[in-house]
Short mmCIF file of C-alpha atoms in Angstrom, two decimals:
data_model
loop_
_atom_site.label_atom_id
_atom_site.label_comp_id
_atom_site.label_asym_id
_atom_site.label_seq_id
_atom_site.Cartn_x
_atom_site.Cartn_y
_atom_site.Cartn_z
CA ASP R 1 43.47 114.36 184.55
CA PHE R 2 45.42 116.85 186.67
CA ARG R 3 44.52 114.97 189.85
CA SER R 4 45.95 111.51 189.08
CA PRO R 5 47.70 110.71 192.40
CA ASP R 6 50.64 108.86 190.86
CA ASP R 7 51.71 111.97 189.00
CA PHE R 8 52.09 114.23 192.02
CA ASP R 9 54.35 114.25 195.04
CA ASP R 10 53.10 114.34 198.62
CA SER R 11 52.85 118.13 198.48
CA GLY R 12 50.48 117.98 195.50
CA LEU R 13 52.97 119.30 192.94
CA PRO R 14 53.55 117.48 189.62
CA ASN R 15 56.53 115.12 189.53
CA PHE R 16 56.21 113.84 185.95
CA ARG R 17 57.41 117.03 184.21
CA PRO R 18 59.38 120.23 184.91
CA LEU R 19 57.78 122.69 187.28
CA ILE R 20 56.41 125.99 186.01
CA ILE R 21 57.79 128.55 188.49
CA ALA R 22 56.32 132.03 188.10
CA HIS R 23 59.31 134.32 188.62
CA ARG R 24 57.99 137.25 190.69
CA GLY R 25 54.55 136.23 189.44
CA ALA R 26 53.57 136.74 185.81
CA SER R 27 56.10 139.56 185.82
CA GLY R 28 56.53 139.64 182.06
CA MET R 29 52.98 140.93 181.72
CA TYR R 30 52.35 142.78 185.00
CA PRO R 31 54.39 144.66 187.63
CA GLU R 32 56.45 142.15 189.59
CA HIS R 33 55.52 140.95 193.07
CA THR R 34 51.99 142.39 192.97
CA GLU R 35 48.62 140.82 193.61
CA LEU R 36 47.84 141.13 189.90
CA ALA R 37 51.06 139.39 188.84
CA TYR R 38 50.58 136.62 191.42
CA ARG R 39 46.90 136.01 190.75
CA GLN R 40 47.39 135.96 186.99
CA ALA R 41 50.33 133.56 187.34
CA ALA R 42 48.11 131.19 189.28
CA ILE R 43 45.27 131.51 186.78
CA GLN R 44 47.72 130.94 183.91
CA GLY R 45 48.78 127.59 185.34
CA ALA R 46 51.95 128.18 187.33
CA ASP R 47 52.81 125.27 189.64
CA MET R 48 54.66 127.56 192.05
CA ILE R 49 54.90 131.32 192.55
CA GLU R 50 58.16 132.92 193.60
CA CYS R 51 58.33 135.51 196.37
CA ASP R 52 61.55 137.27 197.41
CA LEU R 53 61.14 137.89 201.13
CA ALA R 54 61.90 141.32 202.59
CA LEU R 55 61.31 142.20 206.23
CA THR R 56 59.35 145.21 207.49
CA LYS R 57 60.02 147.33 210.56
CA ASP R 58 57.17 145.56 212.38
CA LEU R 59 58.67 142.16 211.44
CA LYS R 60 56.19 141.24 208.72
CA PHE R 61 57.26 139.81 205.38
CA VAL R 62 56.60 141.45 202.04
CA CYS R 63 57.52 140.26 198.56
CA LEU R 64 60.14 142.48 196.90
CA HIS R 65 62.96 141.56 194.57
CA GLU R 66 65.24 143.60 196.80
CA PRO R 67 64.57 145.20 200.21
CA TRP R 68 65.31 148.62 198.73
CA LEU R 69 62.29 150.30 197.24
CA SER R 70 63.02 152.96 194.63
CA LYS R 71 63.47 150.63 191.65
CA THR R 72 59.95 149.24 191.74
CA THR R 73 57.83 151.75 193.70
CA ASN R 74 56.98 155.46 193.84
CA ILE R 75 58.79 155.94 197.17
CA GLU R 76 60.81 158.85 195.75
CA ASN R 77 57.59 160.83 195.31
CA LYS R 78 56.53 160.39 198.93
CA ALA R 79 57.67 163.61 200.66
CA ASN R 80 56.74 162.25 204.09
CA PHE R 81 59.26 159.41 203.62
CA ALA R 82 62.13 161.52 202.26
CA ASN R 83 64.12 161.52 205.51
CA ARG R 84 64.28 157.72 205.65
CA LYS R 85 66.66 157.37 202.75
CA THR R 86 69.81 155.75 204.12
CA THR R 87 72.72 153.43 203.35
CA TYR R 88 73.19 149.79 204.35
CA ASN R 89 75.82 147.26 203.35
CA MET R 90 74.13 144.35 201.56
CA ASP R 91 77.01 141.88 201.15
CA ASP R 92 76.73 138.23 202.19
CA ASP R 93 78.78 136.47 204.87
CA ASP R 94 81.51 135.09 202.60
CA GLN R 95 84.41 137.54 202.54
CA ASN R 96 86.26 135.59 199.85
CA ILE R 97 83.58 134.90 197.24
CA ASN R 98 80.83 137.07 195.79
CA TRP R 99 77.74 134.87 195.86
CA ASN R 100 75.29 137.74 195.69
CA ASP R 101 77.04 140.83 197.09
CA LYS R 102 75.45 144.22 196.47
CA GLY R 103 77.88 146.41 198.45
CA ASP R 104 76.73 149.65 200.05
CA VAL R 105 73.25 150.57 198.85
CA THR R 106 71.71 154.00 199.39
CA ASP R 107 67.93 153.91 199.13
CA TRP R 108 64.73 153.45 201.12
CA PHE R 109 64.54 150.00 202.73
CA SER R 110 61.59 147.81 203.66
CA PHE R 111 62.86 147.26 207.21
CA ASP R 112 62.57 150.99 207.93
CA PHE R 113 58.81 150.98 207.20
CA ASN R 114 55.91 149.11 208.75
CA LEU R 115 53.53 147.08 206.61
CA THR R 116 50.80 149.74 206.66
CA GLU R 117 53.23 152.33 205.32
CA LEU R 118 54.48 150.02 202.57
CA LYS R 119 50.91 149.38 201.50
CA THR R 120 50.64 153.10 200.58
CA LEU R 121 53.24 152.66 197.83
CA GLN R 122 52.41 151.87 194.21
CA LYS R 123 54.47 149.69 191.90
CA LYS R 124 55.52 149.82 188.27
CA GLN R 125 56.77 147.51 185.54
CA VAL R 126 60.56 147.66 185.90
CA MET R 127 61.39 146.64 182.31
CA ASP R 128 60.91 149.61 179.98
CA TYR R 129 60.20 147.30 177.03
CA ARG R 130 57.19 145.73 178.75
CA ASP R 131 53.53 146.72 179.05
CA PRO R 132 53.17 149.93 181.12
CA ARG R 133 49.36 149.87 181.38
CA TYR R 134 49.37 148.53 184.94
CA ASP R 135 51.91 150.95 186.37
CA TRP R 136 51.01 152.61 189.67
CA ASN R 137 47.73 150.73 190.28
CA GLN R 138 49.21 147.87 192.34
CA THR R 139 50.75 148.00 195.79
CA VAL R 140 53.20 145.97 197.86
CA VAL R 141 52.14 142.39 198.61
CA SER R 142 52.74 140.55 201.87
CA LEU R 143 53.61 136.88 202.27
CA HIS R 144 50.17 136.44 203.82
CA ASP R 145 48.56 137.97 200.72
CA LEU R 146 50.43 135.49 198.51
CA GLY R 147 49.33 132.57 200.70
CA ASN R 148 45.72 133.64 200.32
CA ILE R 149 46.05 133.92 196.54
CA VAL R 150 47.50 130.44 196.00
CA ARG R 151 44.92 128.86 198.30
CA GLU R 152 42.02 130.72 196.70
CA VAL R 153 42.97 130.05 193.05
CA GLY R 154 44.08 126.51 193.87
CA LYS R 155 40.65 125.79 195.33
CA GLU R 156 38.94 127.28 192.28
CA GLN R 157 41.06 125.16 189.92
CA GLY R 158 41.06 122.00 192.02
CA ARG R 159 44.84 121.77 192.25
CA THR R 160 47.78 122.65 194.48
CA ILE R 161 49.69 125.85 193.79
CA GLY R 162 52.91 126.18 195.75
CA ILE R 163 55.08 129.08 196.83
CA TYR R 164 58.81 129.35 196.17
CA VAL R 165 60.25 131.84 198.65
CA GLU R 166 63.71 133.33 198.81
CA MET R 167 65.37 134.48 202.00
CA LYS R 168 66.80 137.68 200.54
CA HIS R 169 70.07 138.99 201.99
CA PRO R 170 69.71 137.19 205.35
CA TYR R 171 73.23 137.99 206.58
CA ALA R 172 72.89 141.72 205.92
CA THR R 173 69.40 141.80 207.41
CA ASN R 174 70.54 139.90 210.50
CA LYS R 175 73.14 142.58 211.21
CA ILE R 176 70.38 145.18 211.15
CA LEU R 177 68.15 143.11 213.43
CA LYS R 178 70.98 142.62 215.90
CA ASN R 179 71.73 146.34 215.98
CA ARG R 180 68.08 146.97 216.81
CA GLY R 181 68.12 144.51 219.70
CA ILE R 182 65.86 141.97 218.01
CA ASN R 183 66.78 138.49 219.23
CA MET R 184 65.35 136.51 216.31
CA THR R 185 67.17 135.98 213.03
CA PHE R 186 65.82 136.50 209.53
CA GLU R 187 65.78 132.73 209.10
CA GLU R 188 63.81 132.13 212.32
CA LEU R 189 61.31 134.83 211.42
CA THR R 190 60.92 133.26 207.96
CA LEU R 191 60.14 129.81 209.37
CA GLN R 192 57.71 131.32 211.86
CA ALA R 193 55.87 133.26 209.13
CA LEU R 194 55.70 130.23 206.84
CA SER R 195 54.38 128.09 209.68
CA GLU R 196 51.63 130.64 210.27
CA GLU R 197 50.65 130.11 206.61
CA ASN R 198 50.69 126.31 207.16
CA PHE R 199 53.89 125.78 205.19
CA ASN R 200 55.81 123.88 207.83
CA ASP R 201 56.71 120.31 206.80
CA ALA R 202 58.16 118.17 204.02
CA ASN R 203 54.72 117.76 202.44
CA SER R 204 54.07 121.50 202.24
CA PRO R 205 54.02 122.95 198.69
CA CYS R 206 56.76 125.39 199.61
CA TYR R 207 60.43 125.60 198.60
CA LEU R 208 62.83 127.76 200.59
CA GLN R 209 65.73 129.25 198.62
CA SER R 210 68.77 131.41 199.24
CA PHE R 211 72.02 132.53 197.63
CA GLU R 212 73.67 132.08 201.03
CA LEU R 213 74.54 128.48 201.83
CA THR R 214 75.17 129.37 205.49
CA SER R 215 71.56 130.50 205.77
CA LEU R 216 70.27 127.20 204.38
CA LYS R 217 72.61 125.32 206.72
CA ASN R 218 71.16 127.28 209.65
CA VAL R 219 67.58 126.29 208.86
CA LYS R 220 68.26 122.68 207.84
CA SER R 221 67.89 121.36 211.40
CA LYS R 222 64.82 123.55 212.05
CA THR R 223 62.60 122.69 209.12
CA ASP R 224 61.65 119.86 206.78
CA LEU R 225 60.79 122.24 203.94
CA LYS R 226 62.64 121.59 200.68
CA LEU R 227 65.74 123.79 200.47
CA ILE R 228 67.12 125.32 197.25
CA PHE R 229 70.60 126.83 196.91
CA LEU R 230 70.76 129.60 194.31
CA LEU R 231 73.82 129.83 192.10
CA GLY R 232 74.87 132.58 189.74
CA ARG R 233 78.51 131.58 189.41
CA GLU R 234 80.61 128.53 188.61
CA ILE R 235 81.51 126.29 191.53
CA THR R 236 84.41 124.06 192.51
CA GLU R 237 84.51 120.47 193.75
CA ALA R 238 84.91 121.86 197.25
CA ASP R 239 81.66 123.80 196.73
CA TRP R 240 79.91 120.63 195.58
CA THR R 241 81.05 118.92 198.78
CA LYS R 242 79.62 121.74 200.92
CA ILE R 243 76.34 121.63 199.01
CA LYS R 244 75.97 117.89 199.52
CA GLU R 245 76.80 118.21 203.22
CA VAL R 246 73.92 120.64 203.75
CA GLY R 247 71.52 118.16 202.19
CA ILE R 248 69.62 120.51 199.91
CA TYR R 249 66.76 119.41 197.66
CA GLY R 250 67.71 121.41 194.60
CA LEU R 251 69.76 124.10 192.91
CA GLY R 252 68.38 127.24 191.31
CA VAL R 253 70.93 128.20 188.67
CA ASN R 254 71.72 130.90 186.16
CA LYS R 255 71.15 129.01 182.94
CA ARG R 256 73.72 130.88 180.90
CA VAL R 257 76.52 130.67 183.44
CA LEU R 258 76.17 127.06 184.58
CA LEU R 259 74.28 125.22 181.83
CA THR R 260 74.79 126.86 178.43
CA PRO R 261 77.71 129.33 178.39
CA GLY R 262 77.91 131.77 175.50
CA LYS R 263 79.59 134.94 174.27
CA SER R 264 78.59 138.26 172.79
CA ASP R 265 78.53 138.73 169.04
CA ASN R 266 81.01 141.07 167.37
CA GLU R 267 78.44 143.86 167.01
CA GLY R 268 77.38 143.79 170.64
CA ARG R 269 73.75 143.22 169.66
CA GLY R 270 73.25 139.92 171.42
CA SER R 271 74.99 136.65 172.16
CA TYR R 272 75.20 133.07 171.05
CA GLN R 273 75.79 129.74 172.76
CA THR R 274 79.31 128.30 172.78
CA ASN R 275 78.97 125.23 174.99
CA VAL R 276 76.70 123.00 177.05
CA THR R 277 77.86 121.65 180.41
CA ASN R 278 77.15 118.42 182.27
CA PHE R 279 75.92 120.35 185.32
CA ILE R 280 72.39 118.88 185.26
CA GLN R 281 73.70 115.34 184.99
CA LYS R 282 76.13 115.93 187.84
CA ALA R 283 73.42 117.35 190.08
CA HIS R 284 71.06 114.49 189.25
CA GLY R 285 73.86 112.04 190.00
CA ASN R 286 73.93 113.51 193.51
CA GLY R 287 70.16 113.32 193.88
CA ILE R 288 69.71 117.08 193.45
CA LYS R 289 67.05 118.78 191.30
CA VAL R 290 67.94 121.66 188.97
CA HIS R 291 65.71 124.68 188.35
CA ALA R 292 67.06 127.34 185.99
CA TYR R 293 66.48 131.10 185.78
CA THR R 294 65.21 133.12 184.01
CA PHE R 295 63.15 132.21 180.94
CA ARG R 296 61.84 135.33 179.22
CA ASN R 297 60.07 135.78 175.90
CA GLU R 298 61.96 138.84 174.67
CA TRP R 299 64.68 138.23 172.11
CA MET R 300 67.42 139.98 174.09
CA HIS R 301 67.16 137.30 176.79
CA MET R 302 67.83 134.44 174.36
CA TYR R 303 70.81 133.33 172.32
CA TRP R 304 70.69 134.00 168.60
CA ASP R 305 70.73 130.21 168.21
CA HIS R 306 67.03 130.08 169.10
CA GLY R 307 65.91 132.38 166.32
CA GLN R 308 64.17 134.72 168.80
CA ASP R 309 61.75 131.88 169.55
CA PRO R 310 61.04 131.12 173.25
CA TYR R 311 59.68 127.67 172.35
CA SER R 312 63.07 126.77 170.85
CA GLU R 313 64.85 127.71 174.07
CA LEU R 314 62.32 125.90 176.27
CA LYS R 315 62.61 122.77 174.11
CA TYR R 316 66.39 122.84 174.37
CA PHE R 317 66.31 122.90 178.17
CA LEU R 318 63.48 120.37 178.36
CA ASP R 319 65.67 117.95 176.41
CA LEU R 320 68.60 118.68 178.75
CA GLY R 321 66.52 117.25 181.61
CA LEU R 322 65.77 120.47 183.50
CA ASP R 323 63.47 120.00 186.50
CA GLY R 324 61.92 123.48 186.63
CA PHE R 325 61.61 126.70 184.65
CA PHE R 326 61.83 130.02 186.47
CA THR R 327 59.89 132.19 184.03
CA ASP R 328 58.44 135.68 183.77
CA PHE R 329 55.84 134.20 181.41
CA PRO R 330 54.24 131.13 183.05
CA LEU R 331 51.48 130.98 180.42
CA THR R 332 54.10 130.56 177.68
CA VAL R 333 55.73 127.64 179.51
CA ARG R 334 52.34 126.04 180.16
CA ARG R 335 51.41 126.33 176.48
CA PHE R 336 54.81 124.96 175.49
CA LEU R 337 54.46 121.90 177.74
CA HIS R 338 50.96 121.37 176.35
CA TYR R 339 52.36 121.62 172.81
CA GLU R 340 54.99 119.03 173.70
CA ARG R 341 52.29 116.80 175.29
CA ARG R 342 54.11 117.03 178.59
CA LEU R 343 51.64 119.14 180.55
CA CYS R 344 49.56 116.10 181.46
CA ASN R 345 50.80 112.68 182.49
CA THR R 346 52.27 110.04 180.17
CA ALA R 347 49.23 107.78 180.36
CA ASN R 348 46.98 110.64 179.31
CA ASN R 349 49.35 111.46 176.47
CA ARG R 350 49.06 107.87 175.20
CA THR R 351 45.29 108.04 175.53
CA MET R 352 45.21 111.29 173.57
CA SER R 353 47.43 109.76 170.88
CA VAL R 354 44.99 106.87 170.49
CA ILE R 355 42.04 109.25 170.30
CA LEU R 356 43.77 111.34 167.65
CA ALA R 357 44.68 108.24 165.67
CA VAL R 358 41.07 107.00 165.74
CA MET R 359 39.81 110.45 164.70
CA SER R 360 42.26 110.53 161.80
CA LEU R 361 41.27 107.05 160.70
CA ALA R 362 37.58 107.93 160.90
CA ALA R 363 38.15 111.03 158.81
CA TYR R 364 40.05 108.98 156.22
CA LEU R 365 37.29 106.35 156.00
#
């Protein structure tokens, strides 16, 4: 029973097991951040679908892993857009620590195109070891498009499907907005756009994430949405203090850096695990959830310890007490949780165990 009220929080998302977070949609099977990847992720059973927010010239939001376009689209083949290639600095606001700095980037950027122009682009699968059949038949997706998809599929399936949005490079984007005389910040525009999609309170199935703690601090007093601080590096006790002061809901962490450190093998073919940290326990002790990125099925994204088996890796992190899986393959995580009898609630698991026991006894008799 996926609708048992005791097993879901006020937003409608499950609270009795880790969340299945579709990283850029079902991006392991389809081009990332496309309608196809998002719709299939929802159909496959994702609890939440991730969208990295990038701003357009006409102040609309699209979903792109980065605001520069050449890595995932055919922008380079558009002769009419050739003169818009430019350079922007994409560092964050912390001059002392690299939280997610990208330096000077020369490319075509979303905020130099309006939404109609971006919709003329086609997208490809960015990993050259993944299925290329869907290349160039999907276009750029807006935040509004994603909202429609989760509502539509959620209604069809009789469940809530949430969105997990990242404010991408807010500091760098705010400098651009200021230079253009726009008096709203990236953060304010984000909250406005989410409110227009009815994601505007603590009970909304929407998490708001960022690598920039200052950005989350800026929105904390303006929204009741659950806030997630993204971490790709180790942190100090002083950092923990800052995190707790902001009052975030959860941490989205690089699983290898912060949870299970490892090292490369002597041949340079892959890597193996060398340690496990107490990071999850420490976060839980401070009332903070932990979601880890990124779970992928291909062997090169796993330690040798797991025998090239994604179920082995998922089981390891399930037993560590992880609260959510960022995954390129939401169907795999759903099947895994079903295999572990964790997809449905505990009461239903007990009921199923009784049914199986009775069936076994009947077969024996």
